[in-house]
PDB file of C-alpha atoms in Angstrom:
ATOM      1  CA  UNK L 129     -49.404-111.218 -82.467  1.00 40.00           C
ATOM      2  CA  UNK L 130     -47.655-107.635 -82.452  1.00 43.00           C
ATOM      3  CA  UNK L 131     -49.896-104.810 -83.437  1.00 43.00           C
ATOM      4  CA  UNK L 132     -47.421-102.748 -85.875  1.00 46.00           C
ATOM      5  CA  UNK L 133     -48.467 -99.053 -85.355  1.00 48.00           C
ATOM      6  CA  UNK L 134     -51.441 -97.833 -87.201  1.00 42.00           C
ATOM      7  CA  UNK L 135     -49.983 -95.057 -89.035  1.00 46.00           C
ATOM      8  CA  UNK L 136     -46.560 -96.046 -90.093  1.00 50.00           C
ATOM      9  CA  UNK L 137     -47.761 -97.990 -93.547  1.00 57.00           C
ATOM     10  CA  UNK L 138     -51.534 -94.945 -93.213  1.00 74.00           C
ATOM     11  CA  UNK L 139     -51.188 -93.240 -97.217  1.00 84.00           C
ATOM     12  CA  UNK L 140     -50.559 -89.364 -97.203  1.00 90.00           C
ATOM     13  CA  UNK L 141     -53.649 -87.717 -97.011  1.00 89.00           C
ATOM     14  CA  UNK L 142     -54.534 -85.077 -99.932  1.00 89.00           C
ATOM     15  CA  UNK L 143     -54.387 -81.363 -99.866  1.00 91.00           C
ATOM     16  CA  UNK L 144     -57.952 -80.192 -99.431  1.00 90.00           C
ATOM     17  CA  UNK L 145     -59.026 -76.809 -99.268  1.00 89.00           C
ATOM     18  CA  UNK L 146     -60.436 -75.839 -94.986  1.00 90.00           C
ATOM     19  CA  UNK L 147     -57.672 -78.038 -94.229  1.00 92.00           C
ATOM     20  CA  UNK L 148     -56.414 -76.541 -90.500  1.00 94.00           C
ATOM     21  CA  UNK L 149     -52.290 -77.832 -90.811  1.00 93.00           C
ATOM     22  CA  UNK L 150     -48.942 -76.834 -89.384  1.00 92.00           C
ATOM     23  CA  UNK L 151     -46.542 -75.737 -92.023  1.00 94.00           C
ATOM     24  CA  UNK L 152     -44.692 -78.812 -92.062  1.00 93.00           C
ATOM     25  CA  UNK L 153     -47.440 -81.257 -92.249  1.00 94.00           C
ATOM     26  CA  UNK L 154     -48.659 -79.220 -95.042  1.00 92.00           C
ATOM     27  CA  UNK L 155     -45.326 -79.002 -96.867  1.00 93.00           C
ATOM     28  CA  UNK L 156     -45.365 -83.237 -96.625  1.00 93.00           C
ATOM     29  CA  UNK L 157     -48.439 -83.527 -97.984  1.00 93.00           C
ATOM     30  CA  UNK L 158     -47.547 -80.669-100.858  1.00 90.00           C
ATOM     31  CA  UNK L 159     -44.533 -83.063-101.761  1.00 90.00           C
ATOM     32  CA  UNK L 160     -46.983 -86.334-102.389  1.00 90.00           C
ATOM     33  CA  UNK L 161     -49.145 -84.576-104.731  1.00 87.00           C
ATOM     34  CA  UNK L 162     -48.651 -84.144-108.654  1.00 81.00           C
ATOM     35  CA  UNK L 163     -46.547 -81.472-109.795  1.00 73.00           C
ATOM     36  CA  UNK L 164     -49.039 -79.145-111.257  1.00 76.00           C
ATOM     37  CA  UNK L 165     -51.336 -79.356-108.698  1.00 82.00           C
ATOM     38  CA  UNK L 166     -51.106 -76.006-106.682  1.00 88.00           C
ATOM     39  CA  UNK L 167     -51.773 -75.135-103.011  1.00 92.00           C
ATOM     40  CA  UNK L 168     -51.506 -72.539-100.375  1.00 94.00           C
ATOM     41  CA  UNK L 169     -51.089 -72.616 -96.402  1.00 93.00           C
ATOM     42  CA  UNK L 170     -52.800 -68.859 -95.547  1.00 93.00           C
ATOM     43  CA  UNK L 171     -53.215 -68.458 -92.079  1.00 92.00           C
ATOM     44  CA  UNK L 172     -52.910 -72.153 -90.959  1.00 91.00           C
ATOM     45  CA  UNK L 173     -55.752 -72.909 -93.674  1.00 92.00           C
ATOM     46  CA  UNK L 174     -55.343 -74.781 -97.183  1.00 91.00           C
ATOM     47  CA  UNK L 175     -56.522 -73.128-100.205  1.00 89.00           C
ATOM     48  CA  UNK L 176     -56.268 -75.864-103.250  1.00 89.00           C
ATOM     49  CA  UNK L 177     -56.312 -73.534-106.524  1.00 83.00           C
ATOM     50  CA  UNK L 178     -59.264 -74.203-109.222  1.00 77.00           C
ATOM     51  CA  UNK L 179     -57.731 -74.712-112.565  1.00 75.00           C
ATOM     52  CA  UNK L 180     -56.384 -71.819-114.342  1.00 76.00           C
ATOM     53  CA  UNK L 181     -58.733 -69.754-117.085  1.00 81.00           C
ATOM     54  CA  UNK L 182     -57.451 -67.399-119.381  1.00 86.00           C
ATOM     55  CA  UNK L 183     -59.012 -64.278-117.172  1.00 80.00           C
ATOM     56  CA  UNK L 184     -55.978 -65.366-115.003  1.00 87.00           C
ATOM     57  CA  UNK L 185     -53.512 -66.571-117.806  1.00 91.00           C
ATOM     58  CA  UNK L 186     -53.179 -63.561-119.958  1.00 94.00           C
ATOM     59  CA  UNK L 187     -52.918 -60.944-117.077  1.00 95.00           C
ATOM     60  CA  UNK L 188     -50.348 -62.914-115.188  1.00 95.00           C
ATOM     61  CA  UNK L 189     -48.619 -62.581-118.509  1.00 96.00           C
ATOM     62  CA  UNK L 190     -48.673 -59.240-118.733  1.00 97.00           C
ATOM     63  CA  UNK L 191     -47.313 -58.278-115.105  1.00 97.00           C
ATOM     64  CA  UNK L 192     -44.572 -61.268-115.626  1.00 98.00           C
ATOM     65  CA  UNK L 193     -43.297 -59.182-118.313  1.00 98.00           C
ATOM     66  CA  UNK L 194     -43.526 -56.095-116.946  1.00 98.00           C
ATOM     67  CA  UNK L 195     -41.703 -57.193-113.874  1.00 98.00           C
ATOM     68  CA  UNK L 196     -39.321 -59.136-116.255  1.00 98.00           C
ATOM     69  CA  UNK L 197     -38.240 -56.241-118.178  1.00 98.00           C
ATOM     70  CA  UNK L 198     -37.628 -54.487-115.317  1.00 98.00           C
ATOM     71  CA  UNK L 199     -35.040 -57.671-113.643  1.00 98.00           C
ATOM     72  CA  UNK L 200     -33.196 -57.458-117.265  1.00 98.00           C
ATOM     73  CA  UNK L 201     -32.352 -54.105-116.260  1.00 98.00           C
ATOM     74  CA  UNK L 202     -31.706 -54.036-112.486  1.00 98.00           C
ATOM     75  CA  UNK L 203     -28.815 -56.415-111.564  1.00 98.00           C
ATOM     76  CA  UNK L 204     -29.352 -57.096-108.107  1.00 98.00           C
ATOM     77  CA  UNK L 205     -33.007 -57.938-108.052  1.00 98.00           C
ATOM     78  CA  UNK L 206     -34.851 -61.253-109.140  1.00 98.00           C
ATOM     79  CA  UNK L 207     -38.416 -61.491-110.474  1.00 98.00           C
ATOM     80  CA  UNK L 208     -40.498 -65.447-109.187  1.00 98.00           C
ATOM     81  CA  UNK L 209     -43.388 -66.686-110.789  1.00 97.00           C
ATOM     82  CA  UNK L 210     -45.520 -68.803-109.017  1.00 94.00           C
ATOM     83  CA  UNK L 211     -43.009 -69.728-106.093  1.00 96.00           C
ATOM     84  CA  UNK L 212     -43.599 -71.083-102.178  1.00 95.00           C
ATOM     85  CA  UNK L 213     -42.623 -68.477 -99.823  1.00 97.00           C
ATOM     86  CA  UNK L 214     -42.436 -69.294 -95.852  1.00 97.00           C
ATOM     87  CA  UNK L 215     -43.288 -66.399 -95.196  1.00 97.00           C
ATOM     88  CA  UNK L 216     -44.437 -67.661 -91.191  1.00 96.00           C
ATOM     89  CA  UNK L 217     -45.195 -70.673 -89.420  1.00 95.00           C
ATOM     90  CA  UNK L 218     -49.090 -70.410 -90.863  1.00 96.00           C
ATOM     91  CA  UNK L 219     -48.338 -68.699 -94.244  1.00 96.00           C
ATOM     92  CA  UNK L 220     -47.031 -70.139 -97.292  1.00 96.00           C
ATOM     93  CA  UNK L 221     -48.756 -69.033-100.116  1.00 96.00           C
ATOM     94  CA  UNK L 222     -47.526 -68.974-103.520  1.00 95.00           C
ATOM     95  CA  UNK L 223     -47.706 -65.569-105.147  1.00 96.00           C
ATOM     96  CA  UNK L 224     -48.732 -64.875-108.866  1.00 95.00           C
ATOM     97  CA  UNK L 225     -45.102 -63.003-109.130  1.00 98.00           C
ATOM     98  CA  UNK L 226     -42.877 -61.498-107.056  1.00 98.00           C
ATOM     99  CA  UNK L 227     -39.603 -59.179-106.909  1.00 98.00           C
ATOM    100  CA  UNK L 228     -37.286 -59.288-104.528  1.00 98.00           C
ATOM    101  CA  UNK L 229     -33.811 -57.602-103.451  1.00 98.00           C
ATOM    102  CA  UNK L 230     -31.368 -60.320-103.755  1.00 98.00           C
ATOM    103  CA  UNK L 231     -28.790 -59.345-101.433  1.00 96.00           C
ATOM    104  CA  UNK L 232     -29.976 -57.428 -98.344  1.00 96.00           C
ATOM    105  CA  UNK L 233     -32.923 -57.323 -98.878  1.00 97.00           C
ATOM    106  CA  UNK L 234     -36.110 -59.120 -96.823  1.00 97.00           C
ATOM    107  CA  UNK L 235     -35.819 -62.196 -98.085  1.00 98.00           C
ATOM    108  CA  UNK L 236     -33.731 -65.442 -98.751  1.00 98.00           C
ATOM    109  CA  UNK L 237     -33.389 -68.818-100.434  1.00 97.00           C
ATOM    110  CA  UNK L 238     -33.338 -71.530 -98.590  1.00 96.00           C
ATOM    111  CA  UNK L 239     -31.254 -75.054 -98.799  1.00 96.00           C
ATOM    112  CA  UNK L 240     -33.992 -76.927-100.042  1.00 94.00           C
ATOM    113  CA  UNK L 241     -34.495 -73.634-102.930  1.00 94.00           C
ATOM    114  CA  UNK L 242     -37.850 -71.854-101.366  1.00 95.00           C
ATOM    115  CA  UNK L 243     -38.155 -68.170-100.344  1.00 98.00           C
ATOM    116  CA  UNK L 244     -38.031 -67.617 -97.174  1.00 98.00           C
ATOM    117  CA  UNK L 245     -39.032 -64.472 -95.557  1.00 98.00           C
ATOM    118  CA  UNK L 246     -41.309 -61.522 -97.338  1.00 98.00           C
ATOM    119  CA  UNK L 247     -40.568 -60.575-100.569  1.00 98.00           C
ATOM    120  CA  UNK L 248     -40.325 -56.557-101.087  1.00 98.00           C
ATOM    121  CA  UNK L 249     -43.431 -56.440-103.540  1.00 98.00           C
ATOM    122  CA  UNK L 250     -46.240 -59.088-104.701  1.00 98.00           C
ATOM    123  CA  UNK L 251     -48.311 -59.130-107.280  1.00 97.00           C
ATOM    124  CA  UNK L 252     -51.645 -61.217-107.239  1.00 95.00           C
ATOM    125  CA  UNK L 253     -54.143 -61.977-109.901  1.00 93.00           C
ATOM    126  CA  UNK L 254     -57.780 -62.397-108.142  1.00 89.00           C
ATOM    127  CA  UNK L 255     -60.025 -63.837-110.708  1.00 73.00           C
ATOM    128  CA  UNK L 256     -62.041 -66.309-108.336  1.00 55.00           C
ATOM    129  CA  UNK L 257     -60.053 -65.641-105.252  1.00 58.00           C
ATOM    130  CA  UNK L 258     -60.479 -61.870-104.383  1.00 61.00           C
ATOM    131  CA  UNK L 259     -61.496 -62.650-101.100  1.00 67.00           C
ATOM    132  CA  UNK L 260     -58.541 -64.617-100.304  1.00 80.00           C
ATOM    133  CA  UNK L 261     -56.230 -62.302-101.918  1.00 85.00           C
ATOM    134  CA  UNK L 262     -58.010 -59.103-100.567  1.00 86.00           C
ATOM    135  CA  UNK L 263     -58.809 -60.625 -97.425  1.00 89.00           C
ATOM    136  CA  UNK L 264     -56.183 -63.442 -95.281  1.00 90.00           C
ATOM    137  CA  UNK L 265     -54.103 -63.000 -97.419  1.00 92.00           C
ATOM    138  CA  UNK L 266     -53.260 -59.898 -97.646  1.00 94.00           C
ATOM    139  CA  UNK L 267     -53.377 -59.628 -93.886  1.00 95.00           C
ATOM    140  CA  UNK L 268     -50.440 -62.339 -93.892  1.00 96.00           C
ATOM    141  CA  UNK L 269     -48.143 -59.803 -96.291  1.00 97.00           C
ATOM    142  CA  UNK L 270     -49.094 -57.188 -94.416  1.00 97.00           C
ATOM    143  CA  UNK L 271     -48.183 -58.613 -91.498  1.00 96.00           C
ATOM    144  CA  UNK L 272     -44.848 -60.122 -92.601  1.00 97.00           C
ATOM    145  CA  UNK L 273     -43.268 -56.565 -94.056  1.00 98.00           C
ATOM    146  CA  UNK L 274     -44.341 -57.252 -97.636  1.00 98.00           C
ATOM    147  CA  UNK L 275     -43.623 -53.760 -98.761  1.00 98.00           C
ATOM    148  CA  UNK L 276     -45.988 -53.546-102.066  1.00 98.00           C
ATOM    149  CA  UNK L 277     -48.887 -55.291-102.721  1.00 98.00           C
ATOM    150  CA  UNK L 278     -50.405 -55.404-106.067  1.00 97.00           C
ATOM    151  CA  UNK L 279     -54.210 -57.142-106.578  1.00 96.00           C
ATOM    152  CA  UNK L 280     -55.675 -57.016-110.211  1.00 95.00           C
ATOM    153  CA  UNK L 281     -59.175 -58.017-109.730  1.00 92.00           C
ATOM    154  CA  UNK L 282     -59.776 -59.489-113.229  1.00 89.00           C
ATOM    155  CA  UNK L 283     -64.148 -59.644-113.606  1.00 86.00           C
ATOM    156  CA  UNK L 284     -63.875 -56.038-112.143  1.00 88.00           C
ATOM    157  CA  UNK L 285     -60.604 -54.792-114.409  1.00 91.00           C
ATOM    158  CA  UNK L 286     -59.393 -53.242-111.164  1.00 92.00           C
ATOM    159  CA  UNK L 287     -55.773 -53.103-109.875  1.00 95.00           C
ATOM    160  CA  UNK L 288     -55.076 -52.283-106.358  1.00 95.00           C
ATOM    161  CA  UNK L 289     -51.432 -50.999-105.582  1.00 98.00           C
ATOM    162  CA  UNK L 290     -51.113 -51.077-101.591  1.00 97.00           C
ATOM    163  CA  UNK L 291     -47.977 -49.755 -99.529  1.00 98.00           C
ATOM    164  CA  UNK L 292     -47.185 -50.445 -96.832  1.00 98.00           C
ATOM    165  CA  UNK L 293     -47.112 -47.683 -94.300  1.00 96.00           C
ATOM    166  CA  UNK L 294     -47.003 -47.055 -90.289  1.00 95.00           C
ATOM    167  CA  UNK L 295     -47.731 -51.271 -90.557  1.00 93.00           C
ATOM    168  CA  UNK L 296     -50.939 -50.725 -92.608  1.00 97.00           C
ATOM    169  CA  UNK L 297     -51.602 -51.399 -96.277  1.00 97.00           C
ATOM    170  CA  UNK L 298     -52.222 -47.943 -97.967  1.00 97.00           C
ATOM    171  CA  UNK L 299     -54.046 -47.317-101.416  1.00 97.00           C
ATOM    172  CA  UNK L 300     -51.556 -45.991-103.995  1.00 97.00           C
ATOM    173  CA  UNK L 301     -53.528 -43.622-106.652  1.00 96.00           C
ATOM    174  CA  UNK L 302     -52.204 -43.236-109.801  1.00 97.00           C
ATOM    175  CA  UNK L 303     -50.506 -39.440-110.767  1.00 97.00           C
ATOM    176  CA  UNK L 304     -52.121 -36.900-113.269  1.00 97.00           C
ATOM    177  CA  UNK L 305     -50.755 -39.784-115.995  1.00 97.00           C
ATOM    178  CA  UNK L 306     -52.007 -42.687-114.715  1.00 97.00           C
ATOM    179  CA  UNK L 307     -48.415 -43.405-113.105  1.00 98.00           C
ATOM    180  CA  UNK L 308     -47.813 -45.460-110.185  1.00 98.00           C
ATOM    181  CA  UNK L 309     -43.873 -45.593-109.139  1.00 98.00           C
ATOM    182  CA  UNK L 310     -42.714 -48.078-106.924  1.00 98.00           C
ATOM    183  CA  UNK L 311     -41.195 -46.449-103.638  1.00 98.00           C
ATOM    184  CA  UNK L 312     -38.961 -49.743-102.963  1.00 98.00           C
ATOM    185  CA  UNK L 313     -37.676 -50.349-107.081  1.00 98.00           C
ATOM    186  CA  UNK L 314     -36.817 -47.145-108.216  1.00 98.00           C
ATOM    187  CA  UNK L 315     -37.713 -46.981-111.958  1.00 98.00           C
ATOM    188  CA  UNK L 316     -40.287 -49.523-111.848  1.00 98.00           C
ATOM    189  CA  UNK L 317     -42.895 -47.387-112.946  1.00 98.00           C
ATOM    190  CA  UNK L 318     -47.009 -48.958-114.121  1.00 98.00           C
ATOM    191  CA  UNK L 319     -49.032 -47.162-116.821  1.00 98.00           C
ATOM    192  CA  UNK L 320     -51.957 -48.279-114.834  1.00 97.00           C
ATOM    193  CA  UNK L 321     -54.829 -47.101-117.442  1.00 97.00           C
ATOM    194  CA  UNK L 322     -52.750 -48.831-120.423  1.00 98.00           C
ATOM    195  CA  UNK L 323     -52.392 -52.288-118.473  1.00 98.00           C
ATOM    196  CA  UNK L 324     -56.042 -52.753-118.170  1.00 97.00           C
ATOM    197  CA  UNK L 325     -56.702 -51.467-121.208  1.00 97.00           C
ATOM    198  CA  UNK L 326     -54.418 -54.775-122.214  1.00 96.00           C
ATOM    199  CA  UNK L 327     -51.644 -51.880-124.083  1.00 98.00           C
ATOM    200  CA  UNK L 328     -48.954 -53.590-122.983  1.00 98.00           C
ATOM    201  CA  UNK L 329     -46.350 -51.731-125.508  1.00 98.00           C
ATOM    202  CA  UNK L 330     -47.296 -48.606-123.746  1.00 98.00           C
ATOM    203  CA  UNK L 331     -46.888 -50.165-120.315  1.00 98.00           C
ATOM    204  CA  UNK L 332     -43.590 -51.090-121.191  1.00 98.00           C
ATOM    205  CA  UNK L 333     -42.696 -47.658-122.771  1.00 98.00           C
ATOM    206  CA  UNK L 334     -43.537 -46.047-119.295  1.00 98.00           C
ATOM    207  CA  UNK L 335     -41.246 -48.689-117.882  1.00 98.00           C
ATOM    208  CA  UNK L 336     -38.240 -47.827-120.076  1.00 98.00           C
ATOM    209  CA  UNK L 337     -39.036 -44.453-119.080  1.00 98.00           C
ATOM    210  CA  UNK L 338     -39.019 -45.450-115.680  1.00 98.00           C
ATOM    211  CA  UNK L 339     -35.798 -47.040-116.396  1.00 98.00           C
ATOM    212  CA  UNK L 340     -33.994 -44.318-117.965  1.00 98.00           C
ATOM    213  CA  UNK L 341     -34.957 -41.859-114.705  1.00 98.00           C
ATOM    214  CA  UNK L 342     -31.556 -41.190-112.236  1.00 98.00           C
ATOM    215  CA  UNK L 343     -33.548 -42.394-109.767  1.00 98.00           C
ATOM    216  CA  UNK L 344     -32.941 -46.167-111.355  1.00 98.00           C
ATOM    217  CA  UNK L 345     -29.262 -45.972-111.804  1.00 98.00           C
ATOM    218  CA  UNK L 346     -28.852 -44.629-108.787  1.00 98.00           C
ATOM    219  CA  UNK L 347     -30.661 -47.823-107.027  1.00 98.00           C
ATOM    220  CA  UNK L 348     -28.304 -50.051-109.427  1.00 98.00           C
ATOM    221  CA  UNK L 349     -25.336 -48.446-108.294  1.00 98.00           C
ATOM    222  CA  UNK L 350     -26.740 -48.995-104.272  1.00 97.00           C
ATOM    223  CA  UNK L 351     -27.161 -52.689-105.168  1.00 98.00           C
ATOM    224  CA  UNK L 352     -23.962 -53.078-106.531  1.00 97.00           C
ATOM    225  CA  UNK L 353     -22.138 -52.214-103.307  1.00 94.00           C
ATOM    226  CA  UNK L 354     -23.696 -54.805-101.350  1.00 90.00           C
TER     227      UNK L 354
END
Protein backbone atom coordinates (compact mmCIF):
# COMPACT_ATOMS: atom_id res chain seq x y z
CA UNK A 1 0.00 0.00 0.00
CA UNK A 2 1.28 3.66 -0.92
CA UNK A 3 0.92 6.17 1.82
CA UNK A 4 -0.48 9.33 -0.27
CA UNK A 5 0.98 12.40 1.58
CA UNK A 6 -0.76 13.55 4.64
CA UNK A 7 -1.50 16.99 3.73
CA UNK A 8 -2.39 17.05 0.12
CA UNK A 9 -6.38 16.10 0.68
CA UNK A 10 -5.61 18.11 5.04
CA UNK A 11 -8.86 21.02 4.85
CA UNK A 12 -7.62 24.74 5.08
CA UNK A 13 -7.32 25.63 8.46
CA UNK A 14 -9.40 28.83 9.74
CA UNK A 15 -8.22 32.29 10.41
CA UNK A 16 -7.89 32.57 14.16
CA UNK A 17 -6.86 35.46 15.96
CA UNK A 18 -2.68 34.74 17.77
CA UNK A 19 -2.29 32.98 14.64
CA UNK A 20 1.84 33.44 13.94
CA UNK A 21 1.65 33.12 9.62
CA UNK A 22 3.70 34.24 6.66
CA UNK A 23 1.81 36.55 4.41
CA UNK A 24 1.08 34.05 1.94
CA UNK A 25 -0.15 31.31 4.08
CA UNK A 26 -2.34 33.86 5.56
CA UNK A 27 -3.61 35.27 2.26
CA UNK A 28 -4.64 31.25 1.39
CA UNK A 29 -6.38 30.82 4.25
CA UNK A 30 -8.15 34.55 3.84
CA UNK A 31 -9.35 33.18 0.34
CA UNK A 32 -11.21 29.87 1.98
CA UNK A 33 -13.16 31.83 4.34
CA UNK A 34 -16.69 33.57 3.74
CA UNK A 35 -16.73 36.81 2.21
CA UNK A 36 -17.72 38.96 5.07
CA UNK A 37 -15.63 37.52 7.40
CA UNK A 38 -12.70 40.04 8.01
CA UNK A 39 -9.05 39.57 9.05
CA UNK A 40 -5.75 41.21 9.50
CA UNK A 41 -1.95 39.96 9.29
CA UNK A 42 -0.23 42.86 11.82
CA UNK A 43 3.12 42.06 12.50
CA UNK A 44 3.12 38.33 11.46
CA UNK A 45 -0.01 37.95 13.92
CA UNK A 46 -3.84 37.39 12.92
CA UNK A 47 -6.36 39.65 14.27
CA UNK A 48 -10.02 38.11 13.26
CA UNK A 49 -12.44 41.30 13.63
CA UNK A 50 -15.54 40.97 16.22
CA UNK A 51 -18.68 41.84 14.43
CA UNK A 52 -19.35 45.35 13.65
CA UNK A 53 -21.61 47.68 16.24
CA UNK A 54 -22.94 50.84 15.38
CA UNK A 55 -20.10 52.75 17.70
CA UNK A 56 -18.01 51.63 14.62
CA UNK A 57 -20.73 51.86 11.81
CA UNK A 58 -21.84 55.40 12.02
CA UNK A 59 -18.30 56.98 12.49
CA UNK A 60 -16.79 55.04 9.66
CA UNK A 61 -19.63 56.73 7.87
CA UNK A 62 -18.86 59.89 8.64
CA UNK A 63 -14.98 59.90 7.72
CA UNK A 64 -16.03 57.81 4.37
CA UNK A 65 -17.81 60.84 3.43
CA UNK A 66 -15.62 63.23 4.40
CA UNK A 67 -12.82 61.59 2.55
CA UNK A 68 -15.37 60.99 -0.32
CA UNK A 69 -16.21 64.49 -0.85
CA UNK A 70 -12.90 65.34 -0.91
CA UNK A 71 -11.95 62.34 -4.03
CA UNK A 72 -15.10 64.03 -5.98
CA UNK A 73 -13.06 66.99 -6.02
CA UNK A 74 -9.38 65.99 -6.43
CA UNK A 75 -8.87 64.04 -9.71
CA UNK A 76 -5.86 62.21 -9.15
CA UNK A 77 -6.49 60.72 -5.77
CA UNK A 78 -8.73 57.63 -4.75
CA UNK A 79 -10.48 57.15 -1.40
CA UNK A 80 -10.69 52.67 -0.17
CA UNK A 81 -12.91 51.47 2.29
CA UNK A 82 -12.12 48.54 4.01
CA UNK A 83 -9.32 47.24 1.52
CA UNK A 84 -6.08 44.63 2.01
CA UNK A 85 -2.96 46.50 1.75
CA UNK A 86 0.58 44.52 1.61
CA UNK A 87 1.96 46.85 3.10
CA UNK A 88 5.24 44.19 4.16
CA UNK A 89 5.94 40.69 4.34
CA UNK A 90 4.19 40.65 8.12
CA UNK A 91 1.58 43.45 7.58
CA UNK A 92 -1.58 43.32 5.82
CA UNK A 93 -4.13 44.91 7.59
CA UNK A 94 -7.20 46.27 6.22
CA UNK A 95 -7.75 49.91 7.05
CA UNK A 96 -11.19 51.53 8.00
CA UNK A 97 -10.45 54.05 4.86
CA UNK A 98 -7.78 55.22 3.13
CA UNK A 99 -6.56 57.95 0.45
CA UNK A 100 -4.06 57.54 -1.70
CA UNK A 101 -2.13 59.43 -4.67
CA UNK A 102 -2.93 57.46 -7.65
CA UNK A 103 -0.14 58.13 -9.83
CA UNK A 104 3.22 58.71 -8.09
CA UNK A 105 2.39 58.42 -5.22
CA UNK A 106 3.43 55.49 -2.40
CA UNK A 107 1.35 53.09 -3.42
CA UNK A 108 0.01 50.67 -6.19
CA UNK A 109 -2.55 48.13 -7.35
CA UNK A 110 -1.60 45.04 -7.89
CA UNK A 111 -2.59 42.22 -10.70
CA UNK A 112 -4.65 40.35 -8.51
CA UNK A 113 -6.47 44.23 -7.46
CA UNK A 114 -4.86 44.75 -3.72
CA UNK A 115 -2.84 47.80 -2.56
CA UNK A 116 0.35 47.34 -2.39
CA UNK A 117 2.69 49.56 -0.65
CA UNK A 118 1.61 52.43 2.12
CA UNK A 119 -1.08 54.47 1.43
CA UNK A 120 -0.35 58.42 2.04
CA UNK A 121 -3.01 58.71 4.96
CA UNK A 122 -5.23 56.08 7.06
CA UNK A 123 -7.93 56.46 8.93
CA UNK A 124 -8.91 53.87 11.72
CA UNK A 125 -11.95 53.53 13.85
CA UNK A 126 -10.84 51.89 17.40
CA UNK A 127 -13.97 50.93 19.13
CA UNK A 128 -12.69 47.50 20.69
CA UNK A 129 -9.34 47.53 19.06
CA UNK A 130 -7.45 50.68 20.34
CA UNK A 131 -4.69 48.73 21.34
CA UNK A 132 -4.16 47.21 18.08
CA UNK A 133 -4.73 50.31 16.24
CA UNK A 134 -2.71 52.52 18.75
CA UNK A 135 -0.28 49.97 19.36
CA UNK A 136 1.22 47.17 16.31
CA UNK A 137 -0.42 48.65 14.26
CA UNK A 138 0.38 51.77 14.10
CA UNK A 139 4.01 50.81 14.48
CA UNK A 140 3.55 48.85 11.03
CA UNK A 141 2.30 52.40 9.21
CA UNK A 142 4.74 54.06 10.81
CA UNK A 143 7.19 51.99 9.77
CA UNK A 144 6.09 51.57 6.13
CA UNK A 145 5.96 55.64 5.28
CA UNK A 146 2.23 55.92 5.99
CA UNK A 147 2.29 59.66 5.99
CA UNK A 148 -1.06 60.45 8.16
CA UNK A 149 -2.54 58.48 10.57
CA UNK A 150 -5.93 59.14 11.84
CA UNK A 151 -7.38 56.96 15.15
CA UNK A 152 -10.96 57.95 16.40
CA UNK A 153 -11.21 56.20 19.62
CA UNK A 154 -15.04 55.82 19.70
CA UNK A 155 -15.96 54.96 23.91
CA UNK A 156 -13.47 57.90 24.50
CA UNK A 157 -14.86 60.40 21.47
CA UNK A 158 -11.18 61.05 20.80
CA UNK A 159 -9.49 61.46 17.37
CA UNK A 160 -5.83 61.25 17.06
CA UNK A 161 -4.28 62.89 13.83
CA UNK A 162 -0.49 61.62 13.72
CA UNK A 163 2.23 62.80 11.06
CA UNK A 164 4.68 61.46 10.28
CA UNK A 165 7.90 63.24 10.95
CA UNK A 166 11.90 62.58 11.20
CA UNK A 167 10.31 58.61 10.97
CA UNK A 168 8.15 59.15 14.11
CA UNK A 169 4.40 59.56 14.41
CA UNK A 170 3.75 63.18 15.67
CA UNK A 171 0.45 64.51 17.40
CA UNK A 172 -1.31 67.02 15.12
CA UNK A 173 -3.36 69.69 17.42
CA UNK A 174 -6.07 71.29 16.04
CA UNK A 175 -5.66 75.45 15.16
CA UNK A 176 -7.47 78.29 17.15
CA UNK A 177 -10.74 76.73 15.05
CA UNK A 178 -10.54 73.39 15.70
CA UNK A 179 -8.80 72.89 12.13
CA UNK A 180 -6.57 70.18 11.26
CA UNK A 181 -5.15 70.47 7.45
CA UNK A 182 -3.65 67.69 5.90
CA UNK A 183 0.12 68.46 4.95
CA UNK A 184 0.05 65.60 2.09
CA UNK A 185 -3.88 66.58 0.48
CA UNK A 186 -3.90 70.08 0.28
CA UNK A 187 -7.50 71.24 0.99
CA UNK A 188 -8.46 68.36 2.95
CA UNK A 189 -9.18 70.19 5.90
CA UNK A 190 -11.24 68.32 9.50
CA UNK A 191 -13.51 70.45 11.72
CA UNK A 192 -12.31 68.23 14.43
CA UNK A 193 -14.77 69.60 17.35
CA UNK A 194 -17.86 69.33 14.78
CA UNK A 195 -16.99 65.57 13.79
CA UNK A 196 -17.28 64.35 17.26
CA UNK A 197 -19.85 66.37 18.02
CA UNK A 198 -21.52 64.05 15.02
CA UNK A 199 -22.10 67.86 12.84
CA UNK A 200 -21.25 66.43 9.91
CA UNK A 201 -22.78 69.45 7.64
CA UNK A 202 -20.29 71.62 9.34
CA UNK A 203 -17.46 69.17 8.79
CA UNK A 204 -18.17 69.21 5.32
CA UNK A 205 -18.54 73.07 5.11
CA UNK A 206 -14.87 73.31 6.47
CA UNK A 207 -14.04 70.85 3.74
CA UNK A 208 -15.51 72.91 0.88
CA UNK A 209 -13.66 75.58 2.44
CA UNK A 210 -10.73 73.59 2.39
CA UNK A 211 -11.50 72.95 -1.13
CA UNK A 212 -11.96 76.32 -2.38
CA UNK A 213 -8.26 77.39 -0.73
CA UNK A 214 -5.32 77.89 -3.77
CA UNK A 215 -3.57 75.61 -1.95
CA UNK A 216 -6.12 72.72 -3.45
CA UNK A 217 -6.05 73.74 -7.02
CA UNK A 218 -2.75 74.12 -6.96
CA UNK A 219 -2.24 70.25 -5.80
CA UNK A 220 -4.90 69.38 -8.71
CA UNK A 221 -3.00 71.08 -11.19
CA UNK A 222 0.48 69.04 -9.73
CA UNK A 223 -1.51 65.80 -10.17
CA UNK A 224 -2.54 66.48 -13.45
CA UNK A 225 0.99 66.61 -14.86
CA UNK A 226 1.89 63.29 -13.80
Amino acid sequence: MVLQPFARNQPIPPLESGDRLTRAEFERRYEATPEKFKAELIEGVVYVASPVRVFHGTPHAALIGWLTVYWAATPGVSVADNTTTRLDMDNEPQPDALLRIETGGSSTISNDGYIEGAPELIAEIAASSAAIDLGAKQNAYRRNGVQEYLVWQTFENRLSWFRLQDEEFVLVEPDADGIIRSRVFPGLWLAMPALLDGNIAEVLKVLHQGLADPSHQAFVQQLAKR
